[in-house]
Structure formats: C-alpha cells, structure tokens
Tab-separated table of C-alpha atoms in Angstrom:
chain	number	residue	atom	x	y	z
A	1117	MET	CA	-0.044	0.000	-0.004
A	1118	LYS	CA	1.261	3.422	-0.919
A	1119	LYS	CA	0.068	6.131	1.481
A	1120	PHE	CA	1.207	9.476	2.250
A	1121	ILE	CA	-0.047	12.859	3.258
A	1122	LEU	CA	1.470	15.842	1.667
A	1123	ILE	CA	0.992	19.447	2.812
A	1124	ALA	CA	1.948	22.125	0.428
A	1125	LEU	CA	1.787	25.834	0.656
A	1126	LEU	CA	-0.632	27.461	-1.661
A	1127	ALA	CA	0.681	30.361	-3.827
A	1128	ALA	CA	-0.532	33.677	-2.401
A	1129	GLY	CA	-1.346	35.028	-5.826
A	1130	THR	CA	0.114	36.081	-9.260
A	1131	ALA	CA	3.591	37.718	-9.260
A	1132	GLY	CA	3.399	41.427	-8.336
A	1133	ALA	CA	-0.338	41.213	-7.513
A	1134	ALA	CA	-0.642	38.974	-4.498
A	1135	SER	CA	-4.084	38.979	-2.897
A	1136	PRO	CA	-4.491	39.139	0.733
A	1137	GLN	CA	-6.157	36.062	2.533
A	1138	PRO	CA	-7.807	37.634	5.506
A	1139	HIS	CA	-9.208	34.433	6.773
A	1140	ALA	CA	-6.071	32.428	6.375
A	1141	VAL	CA	-3.089	32.286	8.811
A	1142	THR	CA	-1.115	30.144	6.388
A	1143	LEU	CA	-3.586	28.503	3.950
A	1144	LYS	CA	-2.377	24.917	3.011
A	1145	ALA	CA	-3.474	22.462	0.561
A	1146	VAL	CA	-3.811	18.984	2.189
A	1147	THR	CA	-3.219	16.217	-0.269
A	1148	ILE	CA	-4.163	12.599	0.598
A	1149	LYS	CA	-3.068	9.827	-1.780
A	1150	ASN	CA	-3.594	6.214	-1.146
A	1151	GLU	CA	-3.387	3.458	-3.738
A	1152	ASN	CA	-3.847	-0.252	-3.098
A	1153	ALA	CA	-5.004	-3.272	-5.193
A	1154	LYS	CA	-8.522	-2.272	-5.231
A	1155	GLN	CA	-8.700	1.609	-5.085
A	1156	VAL	CA	-7.040	4.940	-5.750
A	1157	ILE	CA	-7.640	7.938	-3.490
A	1158	ASP	CA	-6.428	11.461	-4.618
A	1159	ILE	CA	-7.964	14.217	-2.335
A	1160	GLN	CA	-7.072	17.844	-1.933
A	1161	TYR	CA	-8.607	20.210	0.491
A	1162	PRO	CA	-7.680	23.522	2.165
A	1163	GLN	CA	-6.770	24.049	5.861
A	1164	GLY	CA	-5.104	26.871	7.672
A	1165	PHE	CA	-7.995	29.251	7.783
A	1166	ALA	CA	-7.667	31.510	10.916
A	1167	ASN	CA	-11.146	30.532	12.129
A	1168	PRO	CA	-10.833	26.786	13.424
A	1169	GLN	CA	-14.577	26.182	12.598
A	1170	ILE	CA	-13.943	26.547	8.952
A	1171	ASN	CA	-11.175	24.123	9.096
A	1172	ALA	CA	-13.006	21.574	11.190
A	1173	THR	CA	-16.205	21.855	8.876
A	1174	ILE	CA	-13.998	21.274	5.718
A	1175	GLU	CA	-12.293	18.269	7.457
A	1176	HIS	CA	-15.557	16.708	8.421
A	1177	LEU	CA	-16.906	17.034	5.028
A	1178	ILE	CA	-13.758	15.349	3.497
A	1179	GLN	CA	-13.977	12.519	6.045
A	1180	THR	CA	-17.623	12.031	5.444
A	1181	ILE	CA	-17.304	11.682	1.560
A	1182	ARG	CA	-14.228	9.295	1.995
A	1183	GLN	CA	-16.087	7.182	4.548
A	1184	SER	CA	-19.124	6.904	2.266
A	1185	PHE	CA	-17.056	5.988	-0.616
A	1186	GLU	CA	-15.066	3.264	1.146
A	1187	LYS	CA	-18.180	1.330	2.191
A	1188	PRO	CA	-18.583	-2.054	0.377
A	1189	ASP	CA	-20.080	-1.640	-3.034
A	1190	PRO	CA	-22.835	-4.124	-3.401
A	1191	ASP	CA	-22.706	-4.073	-7.094
A	1192	ALA	CA	-19.059	-5.207	-7.120
A	1193	GLN	CA	-20.190	-8.687	-5.913
A	1194	ASN	CA	-21.529	-9.315	-9.435
A	1195	LEU	CA	-18.640	-8.237	-11.302
A	1196	PRO	CA	-16.424	-10.881	-12.935
A	1197	ALA	CA	-13.039	-11.055	-11.379
A	1198	ASP	CA	-11.237	-10.121	-14.815
A	1199	VAL	CA	-13.057	-6.680	-15.200
A	1200	PRO	CA	-10.046	-4.336	-15.241
A	1201	GLY	CA	-9.508	-1.137	-13.265
A	1202	LYS	CA	-9.849	-0.041	-9.687
A	1203	ASP	CA	-12.328	2.125	-7.785
A	1204	GLY	CA	-11.221	5.750	-7.554
A	1205	LEU	CA	-12.082	8.853	-5.581
A	1206	THR	CA	-10.655	12.186	-6.555
A	1207	ILE	CA	-11.559	15.485	-4.873
A	1208	THR	CA	-10.225	18.862	-5.800
A	1209	TYR	CA	-11.198	22.250	-4.704
A	1210	LYS	CA	-10.976	26.037	-5.151
A	1211	VAL	CA	-11.509	28.920	-2.831
A	1212	ALA	CA	-14.275	30.551	-4.829
A	1213	PHE	CA	-14.781	33.655	-2.726
A	1214	GLU	CA	-12.991	35.229	0.161
A	1215	ASN	CA	-13.283	38.651	1.876
A	1216	LYS	CA	-12.777	39.736	5.536
A	1217	GLN	CA	-16.034	38.162	6.601
A	1218	ALA	CA	-17.117	35.641	4.028
A	1219	VAL	CA	-15.537	32.477	2.498
A	1220	SER	CA	-16.817	30.053	-0.233
A	1221	VAL	CA	-15.081	26.728	-1.133
A	1222	LEU	CA	-16.153	24.626	-4.003
A	1223	PHE	CA	-15.208	20.898	-4.244
A	1224	SER	CA	-15.334	18.891	-7.298
A	1225	ILE	CA	-15.788	15.040	-6.585
A	1226	SER	CA	-15.220	12.307	-9.026
A	1227	ALA	CA	-16.032	8.876	-7.787
A	1228	TYR	CA	-15.476	5.839	-9.961
A	1229	ARG	CA	-16.459	2.182	-9.495
A	1230	ARG	CA	-14.716	-0.623	-11.476
A	1231	GLY	CA	-16.709	-1.769	-14.470
A	1232	ALA	CA	-18.713	1.573	-14.633
A	1233	ALA	CA	-18.982	3.430	-17.914
A	1234	HIS	CA	-17.659	6.767	-16.528
A	1235	PRO	CA	-17.146	8.426	-13.055
A	1236	ASN	CA	-19.926	9.891	-11.065
A	1237	ASN	CA	-18.917	13.531	-11.025
A	1238	THR	CA	-20.547	15.907	-8.541
A	1239	VAL	CA	-19.885	19.103	-6.843
A	1240	GLN	CA	-20.260	20.366	-3.202
A	1241	THR	CA	-19.968	23.799	-1.669
A	1242	LEU	CA	-19.382	25.225	1.913
A	1243	ASN	CA	-19.973	28.848	2.600
A	1244	PHE	CA	-19.247	30.850	5.690
A	1245	ILE	CA	-19.876	34.191	7.210
A	1246	ASN	CA	-17.830	35.172	10.219
A	1247	GLY	CA	-16.642	31.586	10.400
A	1248	LYS	CA	-20.105	30.073	10.658
A	1249	PRO	CA	-21.379	27.731	8.016
A	1250	VAL	CA	-24.458	29.266	6.157
A	1251	SER	CA	-27.249	27.855	4.247
A	1252	LEU	CA	-28.834	29.400	1.213
A	1253	ALA	CA	-32.094	29.921	3.187
A	1254	GLU	CA	-30.210	31.797	5.832
A	1255	LEU	CA	-29.111	34.494	3.366
A	1256	PHE	CA	-32.792	35.604	2.754
A	1257	LYS	CA	-35.590	37.408	4.803
A	1258	GLU	CA	-38.444	35.456	6.061
A	1259	ASN	CA	-41.572	35.273	3.920
A	1260	THR	CA	-39.705	35.961	0.632
A	1261	ASN	CA	-40.064	34.317	-2.789
A	1262	ALA	CA	-36.186	34.193	-3.112
A	1263	LEU	CA	-36.048	30.629	-4.257
A	1264	GLN	CA	-38.475	31.003	-6.898
A	1265	THR	CA	-36.869	34.072	-8.110
A	1266	MET	CA	-33.529	32.106	-8.383
A	1267	ALA	CA	-35.336	29.196	-10.158
A	1268	ASP	CA	-36.904	31.487	-12.764
A	1269	TYR	CA	-33.564	33.131	-13.489
A	1270	SER	CA	-31.585	29.804	-13.641
A	1271	TYR	CA	-34.170	28.326	-16.074
A	1272	GLU	CA	-33.882	31.080	-18.531
A	1273	ALA	CA	-30.123	31.041	-18.115
A	1274	ILE	CA	-29.717	27.360	-18.817
A	1275	LYS	CA	-32.356	27.502	-21.626
A	1276	LYS	CA	-30.211	30.219	-23.359
A	1277	LYS	CA	-27.430	27.938	-23.406
A	1278	ALA	CA	-29.315	25.639	-25.812
A	1279	ILE	CA	-27.962	22.391	-24.256
A	1280	ASN	CA	-31.114	20.724	-23.403
A	1281	GLU	CA	-34.292	20.642	-25.657
A	1282	ASP	CA	-36.205	18.463	-23.021
A	1283	GLU	CA	-38.450	21.033	-21.419
A	1284	GLN	CA	-39.735	18.816	-18.573
A	1285	TRP	CA	-36.064	17.868	-17.742
A	1286	LEU	CA	-34.996	21.458	-17.554
A	1287	ARG	CA	-37.972	22.473	-15.473
A	1288	GLU	CA	-37.410	19.618	-13.052
A	1289	GLY	CA	-33.626	20.446	-12.519
A	1290	THR	CA	-34.371	24.210	-11.951
A	1291	LYS	CA	-37.553	23.707	-10.008
A	1292	ALA	CA	-37.843	25.993	-6.874
A	1293	VAL	CA	-36.926	23.195	-4.347
A	1294	ALA	CA	-33.984	23.410	-1.869
A	1295	ASP	CA	-32.187	20.245	-3.195
A	1296	ASN	CA	-31.849	21.780	-6.654
A	1297	TYR	CA	-29.943	24.701	-5.180
A	1298	LYS	CA	-27.811	22.979	-2.543
A	1299	ASN	CA	-24.656	23.884	-4.292
A	1300	TRP	CA	-23.929	27.591	-4.363
A	1301	TYR	CA	-21.118	29.989	-3.542
A	1302	PHE	CA	-20.608	33.776	-3.199
A	1303	ASN	CA	-18.890	35.773	-6.019
A	1304	SER	CA	-18.327	39.476	-6.482
A	1305	LYS	CA	-21.411	39.922	-8.683
A	1306	GLY	CA	-23.959	37.928	-6.564
A	1307	ILE	CA	-24.399	34.179	-6.062
A	1308	SER	CA	-23.468	31.405	-8.353
A	1309	ILE	CA	-25.510	28.197	-8.434
A	1310	VAL	CA	-23.889	24.986	-9.517
A	1311	PHE	CA	-26.057	22.139	-11.065
A	1312	ASP	CA	-24.557	18.755	-11.103
A	1313	PRO	CA	-24.225	16.629	-14.383
A	1314	TYR	CA	-27.583	15.278	-15.398
A	1315	GLN	CA	-29.485	17.778	-13.297
A	1316	VAL	CA	-30.171	20.205	-16.123
A	1317	ALA	CA	-28.366	18.689	-19.225
A	1318	ALA	CA	-26.577	15.508	-20.268
A	1319	TYR	CA	-23.496	14.202	-18.615
A	1320	VAL	CA	-21.320	15.280	-21.420
A	1321	TYR	CA	-21.972	18.886	-20.749
A	1322	GLY	CA	-20.698	18.566	-17.079
A	1323	PRO	CA	-21.718	20.868	-14.165
A	1324	GLN	CA	-23.654	23.953	-15.112
A	1325	THR	CA	-23.050	27.141	-13.337
A	1326	VAL	CA	-25.417	30.161	-13.238
A	1327	THR	CA	-24.531	33.240	-11.561
A	1328	ILE	CA	-27.457	35.300	-10.282
A	1329	PRO	CA	-26.566	38.970	-9.917
A	1330	LEU	CA	-27.204	40.595	-6.441
A	1331	ALA	CA	-29.589	43.066	-7.973
A	1332	VAL	CA	-31.975	40.243	-8.881
A	1333	MET	CA	-32.096	39.036	-5.159
A	1334	GLN	CA	-31.150	42.078	-3.202
A	1335	ASP	CA	-34.779	42.935	-2.028
A	1336	ALA	CA	-35.021	39.548	-0.488
A	1337	MET	CA	-31.514	39.449	0.963
A	1338	ARG	CA	-30.883	40.095	4.652
A	1339	SER	CA	-29.031	43.456	5.109
A	1340	ASP	CA	-26.429	41.989	7.345
A	1341	VAL	CA	-25.570	39.350	4.732
A	1342	THR	CA	-25.205	41.930	1.741
A	1343	LYS	CA	-22.894	43.974	4.153
A	1344	ALA	CA	-20.832	41.070	5.081
A	1345	VAL	CA	-20.348	39.741	1.642
A	1346	TRP	CA	-20.663	42.656	-0.806
A	1347	GLY	CA	-20.151	45.681	1.671
A	1348	ASN	CA	-23.576	47.266	0.820
C-alpha cells in the first residue's frame, strides 16, 4: 500500500499582484494519496483558515465523503474477477470567494466504480460568514419568494445555453426546491448556483453554473448578509 499525506503551501497570488487572505493564517493544501490493489484515492482540500470552525467543517466534509466511498459496493459482488480497473475517488477544490467576513469553497468530486462506464462527477460547496457555515435559506429574509426568483432566473439562463431541448427535464432540474439549489457560492457579482451533471443537461456537458446578480435578489436578501459579503 502506498500512502502518504503531503501538505503544500498555496501560492499567495500572481507575481506582483498577490491577494490578501484575511481568513487564512497560512492557507495550505492538504493532499491525501492512497493506492492499493482495489482503489485509488487522490484528495485535496484547504486548511489553515484563521477560524478553526472553517477548518473543522471542511475536514468533516472530506472525511464523510471518503467514508461513504469506502463502504463496500454491493454491485461489485456481481462483477467478474477479470473486469479491469480500480475504484477511484478524486476530490479537488478552489476557494471561490474570500473577503474579511465571507468564504466560499467549491469541491469537485469524481467517484469511479470498477466496471462503470464513467465516473460519477458531482460538486459540493461550503459557505461561511464570520466563520459560521451558512445555508442558502439563511441569506434571505423570512416570507420572501427568493428561491422561486432564483429558479426562474436559472431556468432562463440554462435555456439560453441551448444544451437541453427536453423542457420537462430542464423544468425539473431548476424547480424551486431546496435540493436543486444545494450547491452555491458567493462571488463578487452575486451568487453562483452549480447544477450537477444530469441535473439540467446530459452528462457530457458537465456541471452547469448560473451566476445570479445581486440586484436580482437584493430585495429579499438580509441586510447583514449583503453588508458582510458585498459591503452594501
């Protein structure tokens, strides 16, 4: 078994234009590689944020994903022994947004089972304000129609891409239900929603991202959230 954990410092920014990282003491990329006769693990995730709750929440997510993947696969019992390949789990990340009070981290997860036609690719996001994990619902005032507003905007944005002619599929994937909007992150213009492969289009198109401008949602947004994230 080959197993090691490598901790590498992330670059602070491009040469001559380094960006401050107010939430990080020393932001580090933790890399876990583990290969044996049955599986290959390749995971990267960030640590070193000044707020320990951010580090702990990220660590817990990674452990949960890995533990779920390493559970015995019932379908594997029916595979012939000569089927080539190994199970594999790959996780990469990017810090999608960061300012003095808010952080968003986007994880790309690729899980492969031996004998499958292709990996199962998904995304998962974690968002924080002042070190506390926040859900999408917590961004908005009570008794608003924010989710429907986001759904309407997302439907039109995906439709304009002309990547799915199946109206029912597109409607279901963008419908105003919380599970359709579970993956999102802050950005300088508003909020980006990430739809998993198959959610609004065929696998070949990969995840689809729709950025909803702050102006579209600002009336429904809590004032303390807009101040913390966008400063207004």
